[in-house]
PDB file of C-alpha atoms in Angstrom:
ATOM      1  CA  MET A 106       0.000   0.000   0.000  1.00 75.00           C
ATOM      2  CA  SER A 107       1.023   3.655   0.023  1.00 87.00           C
ATOM      3  CA  ILE A 108      -0.595   6.972   0.803  1.00 94.00           C
ATOM      4  CA  LEU A 109      -2.736   9.160  -1.476  1.00 96.00           C
ATOM      5  CA  LEU A 110      -1.437   7.734  -4.775  1.00 96.00           C
ATOM      6  CA  ASP A 111      -2.071   4.013  -5.257  1.00 93.00           C
ATOM      7  CA  GLU A 112      -3.143   1.316  -7.717  1.00 93.00           C
ATOM      8  CA  ASN A 113      -6.682   2.741  -7.805  1.00 96.00           C
ATOM      9  CA  SER A 114      -5.577   6.241  -8.810  1.00 97.00           C
ATOM     10  CA  ARG A 115      -6.904   7.508 -12.152  1.00 98.00           C
ATOM     11  CA  VAL A 116      -5.179  10.791 -12.862  1.00 98.00           C
ATOM     12  CA  VAL A 117      -6.463  13.785 -14.822  1.00 98.00           C
ATOM     13  CA  ILE A 118      -3.883  16.422 -15.798  1.00 98.00           C
ATOM     14  CA  GLN A 119      -5.217  19.994 -15.845  1.00 98.00           C
ATOM     15  CA  GLY A 120      -3.214  21.968 -18.395  1.00 98.00           C
ATOM     16  CA  ILE A 121      -2.085  18.856 -20.267  1.00 98.00           C
ATOM     17  CA  THR A 122      -1.770  20.643 -23.628  1.00 98.00           C
ATOM     18  CA  GLY A 123       0.658  23.254 -22.301  1.00 97.00           C
ATOM     19  CA  GLY A 124       4.413  22.755 -22.510  1.00 96.00           C
ATOM     20  CA  GLU A 125       4.867  21.878 -18.845  1.00 96.00           C
ATOM     21  CA  GLY A 126       1.732  19.766 -18.736  1.00 97.00           C
ATOM     22  CA  THR A 127       2.640  17.708 -21.796  1.00 98.00           C
ATOM     23  CA  PHE A 128       6.267  17.184 -20.737  1.00 97.00           C
ATOM     24  CA  HIS A 129       5.561  16.125 -17.168  1.00 97.00           C
ATOM     25  CA  THR A 130       2.638  13.940 -18.236  1.00 98.00           C
ATOM     26  CA  ARG A 131       4.935  11.989 -20.562  1.00 98.00           C
ATOM     27  CA  VAL A 132       7.581  11.543 -17.856  1.00 98.00           C
ATOM     28  CA  ALA A 133       4.923  10.482 -15.356  1.00 98.00           C
ATOM     29  CA  VAL A 134       3.485   7.922 -17.780  1.00 98.00           C
ATOM     30  CA  GLU A 135       7.010   6.534 -18.284  1.00 98.00           C
ATOM     31  CA  PHE A 136       7.150   6.101 -14.492  1.00 97.00           C
ATOM     32  CA  GLY A 137       3.912   4.118 -14.593  1.00 97.00           C
ATOM     33  CA  THR A 138       1.318   6.750 -13.647  1.00 98.00           C
ATOM     34  CA  ASN A 139      -2.216   5.893 -14.761  1.00 98.00           C
ATOM     35  CA  VAL A 140      -3.101   9.145 -16.554  1.00 98.00           C
ATOM     36  CA  VAL A 141      -6.608   8.656 -17.928  1.00 98.00           C
ATOM     37  CA  ALA A 142      -7.474  12.170 -19.089  1.00 98.00           C
ATOM     38  CA  GLY A 143      -6.358  15.732 -19.598  1.00 98.00           C
ATOM     39  CA  VAL A 144      -8.221  19.014 -19.303  1.00 98.00           C
ATOM     40  CA  THR A 145      -7.716  22.241 -21.188  1.00 97.00           C
ATOM     41  CA  PRO A 146     -10.750  24.513 -21.630  1.00 97.00           C
ATOM     42  CA  GLY A 147     -11.535  24.949 -25.325  1.00 97.00           C
ATOM     43  CA  LYS A 148      -9.431  21.974 -26.425  1.00 97.00           C
ATOM     44  CA  GLY A 149     -11.850  19.170 -25.629  1.00 97.00           C
ATOM     45  CA  GLY A 150     -11.781  16.424 -28.262  1.00 97.00           C
ATOM     46  CA  MET A 151      -8.011  16.554 -28.737  1.00 96.00           C
ATOM     47  CA  ASP A 152      -5.622  13.980 -27.327  1.00 97.00           C
ATOM     48  CA  VAL A 153      -2.044  13.988 -26.030  1.00 97.00           C
ATOM     49  CA  ASP A 154      -0.257  10.733 -26.865  1.00 97.00           C
ATOM     50  CA  GLY A 155      -3.663   9.032 -26.937  1.00 97.00           C
ATOM     51  CA  ILE A 156      -4.797  10.544 -23.624  1.00 98.00           C
ATOM     52  CA  PRO A 157      -8.206  12.191 -24.233  1.00 98.00           C
ATOM     53  CA  VAL A 158      -8.533  15.909 -23.508  1.00 98.00           C
ATOM     54  CA  TYR A 159     -11.724  17.395 -22.079  1.00 98.00           C
ATOM     55  CA  ASN A 160     -12.977  20.920 -21.529  1.00 98.00           C
ATOM     56  CA  SER A 161     -13.644  20.427 -17.824  1.00 98.00           C
ATOM     57  CA  VAL A 162     -12.637  18.220 -14.902  1.00 98.00           C
ATOM     58  CA  SER A 163     -16.247  17.132 -14.411  1.00 98.00           C
ATOM     59  CA  GLU A 164     -16.213  15.683 -17.950  1.00 98.00           C
ATOM     60  CA  ALA A 165     -12.996  13.783 -17.190  1.00 98.00           C
ATOM     61  CA  VAL A 166     -14.550  12.414 -14.014  1.00 98.00           C
ATOM     62  CA  SER A 167     -17.729  11.408 -15.813  1.00 98.00           C
ATOM     63  CA  GLU A 168     -16.102   9.940 -18.940  1.00 98.00           C
ATOM     64  CA  GLN A 169     -12.893   8.402 -17.552  1.00 98.00           C
ATOM     65  CA  GLY A 170     -13.526   7.956 -13.835  1.00 98.00           C
ATOM     66  CA  ALA A 171     -10.704  10.325 -12.904  1.00 98.00           C
ATOM     67  CA  ASN A 172     -10.213  10.511  -9.119  1.00 98.00           C
ATOM     68  CA  VAL A 173      -6.862  12.345  -8.793  1.00 98.00           C
ATOM     69  CA  ALA A 174      -5.896  15.695 -10.347  1.00 98.00           C
ATOM     70  CA  GLY A 175      -2.469  17.052 -11.271  1.00 98.00           C
ATOM     71  CA  ILE A 176      -2.373  20.774 -12.051  1.00 98.00           C
ATOM     72  CA  TYR A 177       0.138  22.350 -14.445  1.00 97.00           C
ATOM     73  CA  VAL A 178      -1.367  25.760 -15.216  1.00 97.00           C
ATOM     74  CA  PRO A 179      -0.053  29.315 -14.721  1.00 96.00           C
ATOM     75  CA  ALA A 180      -0.160  30.737 -11.193  1.00 96.00           C
ATOM     76  CA  ALA A 181      -3.065  33.099 -11.871  1.00 95.00           C
ATOM     77  CA  PHE A 182      -5.286  30.180 -12.904  1.00 96.00           C
ATOM     78  CA  THR A 183      -4.148  27.626 -10.333  1.00 97.00           C
ATOM     79  CA  PRO A 184      -6.621  28.541  -7.546  1.00 97.00           C
ATOM     80  CA  ASP A 185      -9.582  28.175  -9.911  1.00 97.00           C
ATOM     81  CA  ALA A 186      -8.147  24.904 -11.242  1.00 98.00           C
ATOM     82  CA  ILE A 187      -7.913  23.531  -7.688  1.00 97.00           C
ATOM     83  CA  LEU A 188     -11.474  24.600  -6.926  1.00 97.00           C
ATOM     84  CA  GLU A 189     -12.732  23.084 -10.186  1.00 98.00           C
ATOM     85  CA  ALA A 190     -11.189  19.732  -9.275  1.00 98.00           C
ATOM     86  CA  ILE A 191     -12.676  19.830  -5.778  1.00 96.00           C
ATOM     87  CA  GLU A 192     -16.113  20.787  -7.114  1.00 96.00           C
ATOM     88  CA  ALA A 193     -15.919  17.874  -9.571  1.00 97.00           C
ATOM     89  CA  GLY A 194     -15.524  15.497  -6.647  1.00 96.00           C
ATOM     90  CA  ILE A 195     -11.771  14.871  -6.853  1.00 97.00           C
ATOM     91  CA  LYS A 196     -10.417  13.985  -3.395  1.00 96.00           C
ATOM     92  CA  PHE A 197      -6.704  14.279  -4.114  1.00 97.00           C
ATOM     93  CA  VAL A 198      -5.176  17.246  -5.944  1.00 98.00           C
ATOM     94  CA  VAL A 199      -1.531  18.088  -6.651  1.00 98.00           C
ATOM     95  CA  ALA A 200      -0.611  21.643  -7.716  1.00 97.00           C
ATOM     96  CA  VAL A 201       3.061  22.231  -8.528  1.00 96.00           C
ATOM     97  CA  THR A 202       2.828  25.855  -9.715  1.00 95.00           C
ATOM     98  CA  GLU A 203       5.020  28.513  -8.069  1.00 93.00           C
ATOM     99  CA  GLY A 204       3.847  32.072  -7.384  1.00 93.00           C
ATOM    100  CA  VAL A 205       0.197  31.414  -6.558  1.00 94.00           C
ATOM    101  CA  PRO A 206      -1.213  34.521  -4.791  1.00 93.00           C
ATOM    102  CA  VAL A 207      -1.426  34.002  -1.038  1.00 91.00           C
ATOM    103  CA  LEU A 208      -4.847  35.630  -0.695  1.00 93.00           C
ATOM    104  CA  GLU A 209      -6.233  33.287  -3.348  1.00 95.00           C
ATOM    105  CA  MET A 210      -4.836  30.319  -1.430  1.00 94.00           C
ATOM    106  CA  VAL A 211      -6.650  31.585   1.674  1.00 94.00           C
ATOM    107  CA  LYS A 212      -9.922  31.220  -0.247  1.00 94.00           C
ATOM    108  CA  VAL A 213      -8.932  27.768  -1.554  1.00 95.00           C
ATOM    109  CA  LYS A 214      -7.974  26.617   1.927  1.00 93.00           C
ATOM    110  CA  LYS A 215     -11.370  27.716   3.246  1.00 93.00           C
ATOM    111  CA  VAL A 216     -13.208  25.692   0.592  1.00 92.00           C
ATOM    112  CA  MET A 217     -11.023  22.656   1.142  1.00 90.00           C
ATOM    113  CA  LYS A 218     -11.636  22.637   4.880  1.00 87.00           C
ATOM    114  CA  GLY A 219     -15.036  21.021   4.489  1.00 83.00           C
ATOM    115  CA  SER A 220     -14.346  19.001   1.355  1.00 90.00           C
ATOM    116  CA  GLY A 221     -12.518  16.026   2.804  1.00 92.00           C
ATOM    117  CA  ALA A 222      -9.955  16.391   0.011  1.00 95.00           C
ATOM    118  CA  TYR A 223      -6.161  16.465   0.191  1.00 97.00           C
ATOM    119  CA  LEU A 224      -4.149  19.100  -1.675  1.00 97.00           C
ATOM    120  CA  ILE A 225      -0.377  18.834  -2.135  1.00 97.00           C
ATOM    121  CA  GLY A 226       1.188  22.196  -2.965  1.00 95.00           C
ATOM    122  CA  PRO A 227       1.235  24.667  -4.533  1.00 96.00           C
ATOM    123  CA  ASN A 228       4.895  25.439  -5.234  1.00 94.00           C
ATOM    124  CA  CYS A 229       5.988  21.871  -4.662  1.00 95.00           C
ATOM    125  CA  PRO A 230       7.687  18.947  -6.459  1.00 96.00           C
ATOM    126  CA  GLY A 231       4.628  16.749  -5.973  1.00 97.00           C
ATOM    127  CA  ILE A 232       4.248  13.143  -4.921  1.00 98.00           C
ATOM    128  CA  THR A 233       5.926   9.897  -5.975  1.00 98.00           C
ATOM    129  CA  THR A 234       4.975   6.342  -5.083  1.00 97.00           C
ATOM    130  CA  PRO A 235       7.506   3.903  -6.596  1.00 97.00           C
ATOM    131  CA  GLY A 236       5.787   1.066  -8.446  1.00 96.00           C
ATOM    132  CA  VAL A 237       2.589   3.105  -8.800  1.00 97.00           C
ATOM    133  CA  GLY A 238       3.321   6.501 -10.287  1.00 97.00           C
ATOM    134  CA  LYS A 239       3.935  10.144  -9.641  1.00 98.00           C
ATOM    135  CA  ILE A 240       2.508  13.639 -10.106  1.00 98.00           C
ATOM    136  CA  GLY A 241       4.990  16.487 -10.200  1.00 97.00           C
ATOM    137  CA  PHE A 242       8.583  16.688 -11.267  1.00 94.00           C
ATOM    138  CA  MET A 243      10.717  14.538  -8.995  1.00 95.00           C
ATOM    139  CA  PRO A 244      13.359  12.730 -11.100  1.00 95.00           C
ATOM    140  CA  ASN A 245      12.228   9.223 -12.043  1.00 96.00           C
ATOM    141  CA  PHE A 246      15.576   7.465 -11.568  1.00 96.00           C
ATOM    142  CA  ILE A 247      16.228   8.243  -7.883  1.00 97.00           C
ATOM    143  CA  HIS A 248      13.306   6.257  -6.471  1.00 97.00           C
ATOM    144  CA  LYS A 249      13.099   2.710  -5.139  1.00 97.00           C
ATOM    145  CA  LYS A 250      10.049   0.924  -3.750  1.00 97.00           C
ATOM    146  CA  GLY A 251      10.279   0.317  -0.019  1.00 97.00           C
ATOM    147  CA  ASN A 252       9.132   1.120   3.499  1.00 97.00           C
ATOM    148  CA  VAL A 253      10.224   4.713   4.259  1.00 98.00           C
ATOM    149  CA  GLY A 254       7.944   7.716   3.826  1.00 98.00           C
ATOM    150  CA  VAL A 255       9.427  11.116   2.989  1.00 98.00           C
ATOM    151  CA  ILE A 256       7.654  14.423   3.626  1.00 97.00           C
ATOM    152  CA  SER A 257       9.364  17.759   3.086  1.00 96.00           C
ATOM    153  CA  ARG A 258       8.889  21.528   2.736  1.00 93.00           C
ATOM    154  CA  SER A 259      12.011  21.664   0.578  1.00 90.00           C
ATOM    155  CA  GLY A 260      11.926  20.294  -2.950  1.00 88.00           C
ATOM    156  CA  THR A 261      15.683  19.918  -3.325  1.00 90.00           C
ATOM    157  CA  LEU A 262      16.073  18.220   0.030  1.00 94.00           C
ATOM    158  CA  THR A 263      13.233  15.859  -0.884  1.00 95.00           C
ATOM    159  CA  TYR A 264      15.335  14.574  -3.786  1.00 93.00           C
ATOM    160  CA  GLU A 265      18.468  14.554  -1.631  1.00 95.00           C
ATOM    161  CA  ALA A 266      16.878  12.390   1.066  1.00 97.00           C
ATOM    162  CA  ILE A 267      15.366   9.993  -1.489  1.00 98.00           C
ATOM    163  CA  ASP A 268      18.676   9.658  -3.330  1.00 97.00           C
ATOM    164  CA  GLN A 269      20.540   8.920  -0.096  1.00 98.00           C
ATOM    165  CA  LEU A 270      18.017   6.246   0.856  1.00 98.00           C
ATOM    166  CA  THR A 271      18.087   4.582  -2.551  1.00 98.00           C
ATOM    167  CA  ALA A 272      21.908   4.608  -2.590  1.00 98.00           C
ATOM    168  CA  LEU A 273      21.833   2.712   0.722  1.00 98.00           C
ATOM    169  CA  GLY A 274      19.356   0.182  -0.716  1.00 97.00           C
ATOM    170  CA  ILE A 275      16.436   1.628   1.256  1.00 98.00           C
ATOM    171  CA  GLY A 276      13.215   2.136  -0.697  1.00 98.00           C
ATOM    172  CA  GLN A 277      10.362   4.555  -0.193  1.00 98.00           C
ATOM    173  CA  SER A 278       6.624   4.005   0.265  1.00 98.00           C
ATOM    174  CA  THR A 279       5.524   7.495  -0.767  1.00 98.00           C
ATOM    175  CA  SER A 280       7.561  10.699  -1.040  1.00 98.00           C
ATOM    176  CA  ILE A 281       5.852  14.091  -0.838  1.00 98.00           C
ATOM    177  CA  GLY A 282       7.079  17.632  -1.219  1.00 96.00           C
ATOM    178  CA  ILE A 283       4.387  19.763   0.441  1.00 96.00           C
ATOM    179  CA  GLY A 284       5.748  23.106  -0.764  1.00 92.00           C
ATOM    180  CA  GLY A 285       7.356  26.085   0.901  1.00 85.00           C
ATOM    181  CA  ASP A 286       4.663  28.753   0.576  1.00 88.00           C
ATOM    182  CA  PRO A 287       3.115  30.386   3.670  1.00 86.00           C
ATOM    183  CA  ILE A 288      -0.176  28.643   2.882  1.00 90.00           C
ATOM    184  CA  VAL A 289      -0.121  25.127   1.463  1.00 93.00           C
ATOM    185  CA  GLY A 290      -2.792  22.498   1.195  1.00 95.00           C
ATOM    186  CA  SER A 291      -2.093  19.431   3.295  1.00 95.00           C
ATOM    187  CA  GLY A 292       0.538  19.886   6.001  1.00 94.00           C
ATOM    188  CA  PHE A 293       2.822  17.679   8.057  1.00 96.00           C
ATOM    189  CA  ILE A 294       0.127  16.497  10.465  1.00 97.00           C
ATOM    190  CA  ASP A 295      -2.353  15.613   7.701  1.00 96.00           C
ATOM    191  CA  LEU A 296       0.246  13.375   6.081  1.00 97.00           C
ATOM    192  CA  LEU A 297       1.869  11.980   9.217  1.00 98.00           C
ATOM    193  CA  GLU A 298      -1.585  10.677  10.105  1.00 97.00           C
ATOM    194  CA  LEU A 299      -1.706   8.803   6.777  1.00 98.00           C
ATOM    195  CA  TYR A 300       1.839   7.435   7.141  1.00 98.00           C
ATOM    196  CA  GLU A 301       1.019   6.173  10.626  1.00 98.00           C
ATOM    197  CA  LYS A 302      -1.917   4.187   9.200  1.00 97.00           C
ATOM    198  CA  ASP A 303      -0.048   2.941   6.114  1.00 97.00           C
ATOM    199  CA  PRO A 304       1.089  -0.685   6.548  1.00 97.00           C
ATOM    200  CA  GLN A 305       3.891  -0.239   3.974  1.00 96.00           C
ATOM    201  CA  THR A 306       5.529   2.645   5.854  1.00 98.00           C
ATOM    202  CA  ASP A 307       7.819   1.702   8.771  1.00 98.00           C
ATOM    203  CA  LEU A 308       9.641   5.040   9.251  1.00 98.00           C
ATOM    204  CA  VAL A 309       9.090   8.639   8.169  1.00 98.00           C
ATOM    205  CA  VAL A 310      11.672  11.242   7.157  1.00 98.00           C
ATOM    206  CA  LEU A 311      10.434  14.769   7.915  1.00 98.00           C
ATOM    207  CA  ILE A 312      12.287  17.743   6.426  1.00 97.00           C
ATOM    208  CA  GLY A 313      11.261  21.150   7.695  1.00 95.00           C
ATOM    209  CA  GLU A 314      12.448  24.710   7.297  1.00 90.00           C
ATOM    210  CA  ILE A 315      12.681  27.864   9.376  1.00 87.00           C
ATOM    211  CA  GLY A 316       9.518  29.977   9.635  1.00 85.00           C
ATOM    212  CA  GLY A 317       6.034  29.261  10.925  1.00 85.00           C
ATOM    213  CA  THR A 318       5.140  26.640  13.505  1.00 89.00           C
ATOM    214  CA  ALA A 319       4.359  23.590  11.341  1.00 92.00           C
ATOM    215  CA  GLU A 320       7.349  21.614  12.632  1.00 94.00           C
ATOM    216  CA  GLU A 321       6.574  22.315  16.286  1.00 93.00           C
ATOM    217  CA  GLU A 322       2.966  21.209  15.728  1.00 94.00           C
ATOM    218  CA  ALA A 323       4.183  18.096  13.904  1.00 96.00           C
ATOM    219  CA  ALA A 324       6.487  17.318  16.824  1.00 96.00           C
ATOM    220  CA  GLN A 325       3.575  17.421  19.250  1.00 97.00           C
ATOM    221  CA  TYR A 326       1.537  15.184  16.926  1.00 97.00           C
ATOM    222  CA  VAL A 327       4.350  12.636  16.706  1.00 98.00           C
ATOM    223  CA  LYS A 328       4.718  12.662  20.475  1.00 97.00           C
ATOM    224  CA  ASP A 329       0.984  12.148  21.062  1.00 98.00           C
ATOM    225  CA  TYR A 330      -0.039   9.803  18.257  1.00 97.00           C
ATOM    226  CA  MET A 331       2.750   8.182  16.249  1.00 97.00           C
ATOM    227  CA  THR A 332       4.206   4.759  16.944  1.00 97.00           C
ATOM    228  CA  LYS A 333       6.566   4.764  13.956  1.00 98.00           C
ATOM    229  CA  PRO A 334      10.053   6.314  14.194  1.00 98.00           C
ATOM    230  CA  VAL A 335      10.669   9.706  12.584  1.00 98.00           C
ATOM    231  CA  VAL A 336      13.970  11.161  11.378  1.00 98.00           C
ATOM    232  CA  ALA A 337      13.982  14.952  10.929  1.00 98.00           C
ATOM    233  CA  PHE A 338      16.145  17.721   9.511  1.00 97.00           C
ATOM    234  CA  ILE A 339      15.480  21.480   9.636  1.00 95.00           C
ATOM    235  CA  ALA A 340      16.851  23.603   6.801  1.00 90.00           C
ATOM    236  CA  GLY A 341      17.993  27.198   7.340  1.00 81.00           C
ATOM    237  CA  GLN A 342      19.968  26.700  10.561  1.00 82.00           C
ATOM    238  CA  THR A 343      22.290  29.620   9.775  1.00 75.00           C
ATOM    239  CA  ALA A 344      19.647  32.019   8.436  1.00 71.00           C
ATOM    240  CA  PRO A 345      19.656  35.478  10.075  1.00 69.00           C
ATOM    241  CA  PRO A 346      16.331  36.716  11.553  1.00 67.00           C
ATOM    242  CA  GLY A 347      14.189  38.777   9.184  1.00 63.00           C
ATOM    243  CA  ARG A 348      15.714  37.452   5.991  1.00 64.00           C
ATOM    244  CA  ARG A 349      13.696  35.138   3.798  1.00 62.00           C
ATOM    245  CA  MET A 350      15.634  32.060   2.739  1.00 63.00           C
ATOM    246  CA  GLY A 351      14.401  30.784  -0.603  1.00 63.00           C
ATOM    247  CA  HIS A 352      10.807  29.931   0.147  1.00 67.00           C
ATOM    248  CA  ALA A 353       8.097  32.497   0.849  1.00 62.00           C
ATOM    249  CA  GLY A 354       7.258  30.723   4.087  1.00 64.00           C
ATOM    250  CA  ALA A 355      10.852  30.374   5.260  1.00 63.00           C
ATOM    251  CA  ILE A 356      11.456  33.468   7.353  1.00 61.00           C
ATOM    252  CA  ILE A 357      12.204  34.041  11.029  1.00 60.00           C
ATOM    253  CA  ALA A 358       9.809  36.772  12.158  1.00 60.00           C
ATOM    254  CA  GLY A 359       9.617  38.276  15.642  1.00 56.00           C
ATOM    255  CA  GLY A 360      12.238  35.839  16.860  1.00 57.00           C
ATOM    256  CA  LYS A 361       9.898  32.900  16.173  1.00 63.00           C
ATOM    257  CA  GLY A 362      10.289  30.001  13.791  1.00 77.00           C
ATOM    258  CA  THR A 363      14.018  29.489  14.315  1.00 86.00           C
ATOM    259  CA  ALA A 364      15.730  26.239  13.447  1.00 88.00           C
ATOM    260  CA  ALA A 365      16.880  25.897  17.071  1.00 89.00           C
ATOM    261  CA  GLU A 366      13.300  26.080  18.385  1.00 89.00           C
ATOM    262  CA  LYS A 367      12.095  23.532  15.853  1.00 93.00           C
ATOM    263  CA  MET A 368      14.955  21.108  16.486  1.00 94.00           C
ATOM    264  CA  LYS A 369      14.375  21.372  20.224  1.00 94.00           C
ATOM    265  CA  ALA A 370      10.664  20.595  19.851  1.00 94.00           C
ATOM    266  CA  LEU A 371      11.353  17.659  17.551  1.00 96.00           C
ATOM    267  CA  THR A 372      14.018  16.218  19.836  1.00 97.00           C
ATOM    268  CA  GLU A 373      11.767  16.530  22.896  1.00 96.00           C
ATOM    269  CA  ALA A 374       9.113  14.579  20.962  1.00 97.00           C
ATOM    270  CA  GLY A 375      11.498  11.640  20.627  1.00 96.00           C
ATOM    271  CA  ILE A 376      12.353  12.308  16.990  1.00 98.00           C
ATOM    272  CA  ALA A 377      15.878  11.608  15.713  1.00 98.00           C
ATOM    273  CA  VAL A 378      17.035  15.066  14.550  1.00 97.00           C
ATOM    274  CA  VAL A 379      20.103  15.322  12.333  1.00 97.00           C
ATOM    275  CA  THR A 380      22.003  18.604  12.015  1.00 95.00           C
ATOM    276  CA  ASN A 381      23.520  17.840   8.612  1.00 95.00           C
ATOM    277  CA  PRO A 382      21.361  16.734   5.664  1.00 95.00           C
ATOM    278  CA  ALA A 383      24.117  14.317   4.631  1.00 96.00           C
ATOM    279  CA  GLU A 384      23.252  12.274   7.753  1.00 97.00           C
ATOM    280  CA  ILE A 385      19.599  11.611   6.838  1.00 98.00           C
ATOM    281  CA  GLY A 386      20.120   8.340   4.979  1.00 98.00           C
ATOM    282  CA  ILE A 387      22.623   6.774   7.354  1.00 98.00           C
ATOM    283  CA  THR A 388      20.455   7.715  10.360  1.00 98.00           C
ATOM    284  CA  VAL A 389      17.420   6.067   8.769  1.00 98.00           C
ATOM    285  CA  LYS A 390      19.468   2.938   8.069  1.00 98.00           C
ATOM    286  CA  LYS A 391      20.701   2.774  11.673  1.00 98.00           C
ATOM    287  CA  ILE A 392      17.169   3.021  13.103  1.00 98.00           C
ATOM    288  CA  LEU A 393      15.755   0.469  10.661  1.00 98.00           C
ATOM    289  CA  GLU A 394      18.554  -1.946  11.557  1.00 97.00           C
ATOM    290  CA  GLU A 395      17.999  -1.439  15.296  1.00 96.00           C
ATOM    291  CA  ARG A 396      14.297  -2.207  14.913  1.00 95.00           C
ATOM    292  CA  GLY A 397      14.735  -5.107  12.490  1.00 94.00           C
ATOM    293  CA  LEU A 398      12.955  -3.176   9.743  1.00 93.00           C
ATOM    294  CA  LEU A 399      15.754  -2.968   7.172  1.00 92.00           C
ATOM    295  CA  LYS A 400      14.460  -4.727   4.045  1.00 81.00           C
TER     296      LYS A 400
END
């Protein structure tokens, strides 16, 4: 099993006829993703490599049974694309686009609250489940099927952690980059809850960043509810207060959201915190070996 993306996923790509949409759809199909439809308003009736294109998500749901949406449209149109997917009954949406207006995401977040749907992103590398498929732009060749879940605010460090694990012969159940914007769809706690329930996942790698309180809240959740081991790293340990480091959400404001505070909270929750990203893979291997979970 895995989380969110599995053998029952039937993916519709919104923006499939655009350059990014077409390219990443082809790479995803090569990885094994079951893409059943595309959507571009005004281009219904076309096809992309045999994948039928519809004018709306509701048509793709009705005609092809689509139940997962991947969004590759410009930032200005991404909020409406997310809402269209939710209104069509899609329960899992991935939006990779960078630069989505924060105020628009506030409206999207409000709608999603009562929908029961999961949203990964925006401004993220997406999700990959080895042996099943992917939505987003993580490199195909770094993944290996296995029992470690990866969840990260940093796209680059998502790939880095996965590559380290694969190089050590350790596979992944599902890897997710949740995005680094101030407002994202599903957060650490939403996904930790799924990893805890997933029988394929034996350990979770959590990669956070400075700014906000998501890591501290995740630490409390792990302490209260998780039985599976967690290995964590916090990016931005040397960032000066008041300066944004890469991501829109990665800023120390008012003395809050520092790496030191986050690492302290994670450690106190019983999480194995590494101070150097190069130690993620070897730390995971050590814990899996200690618990007899190295496969």
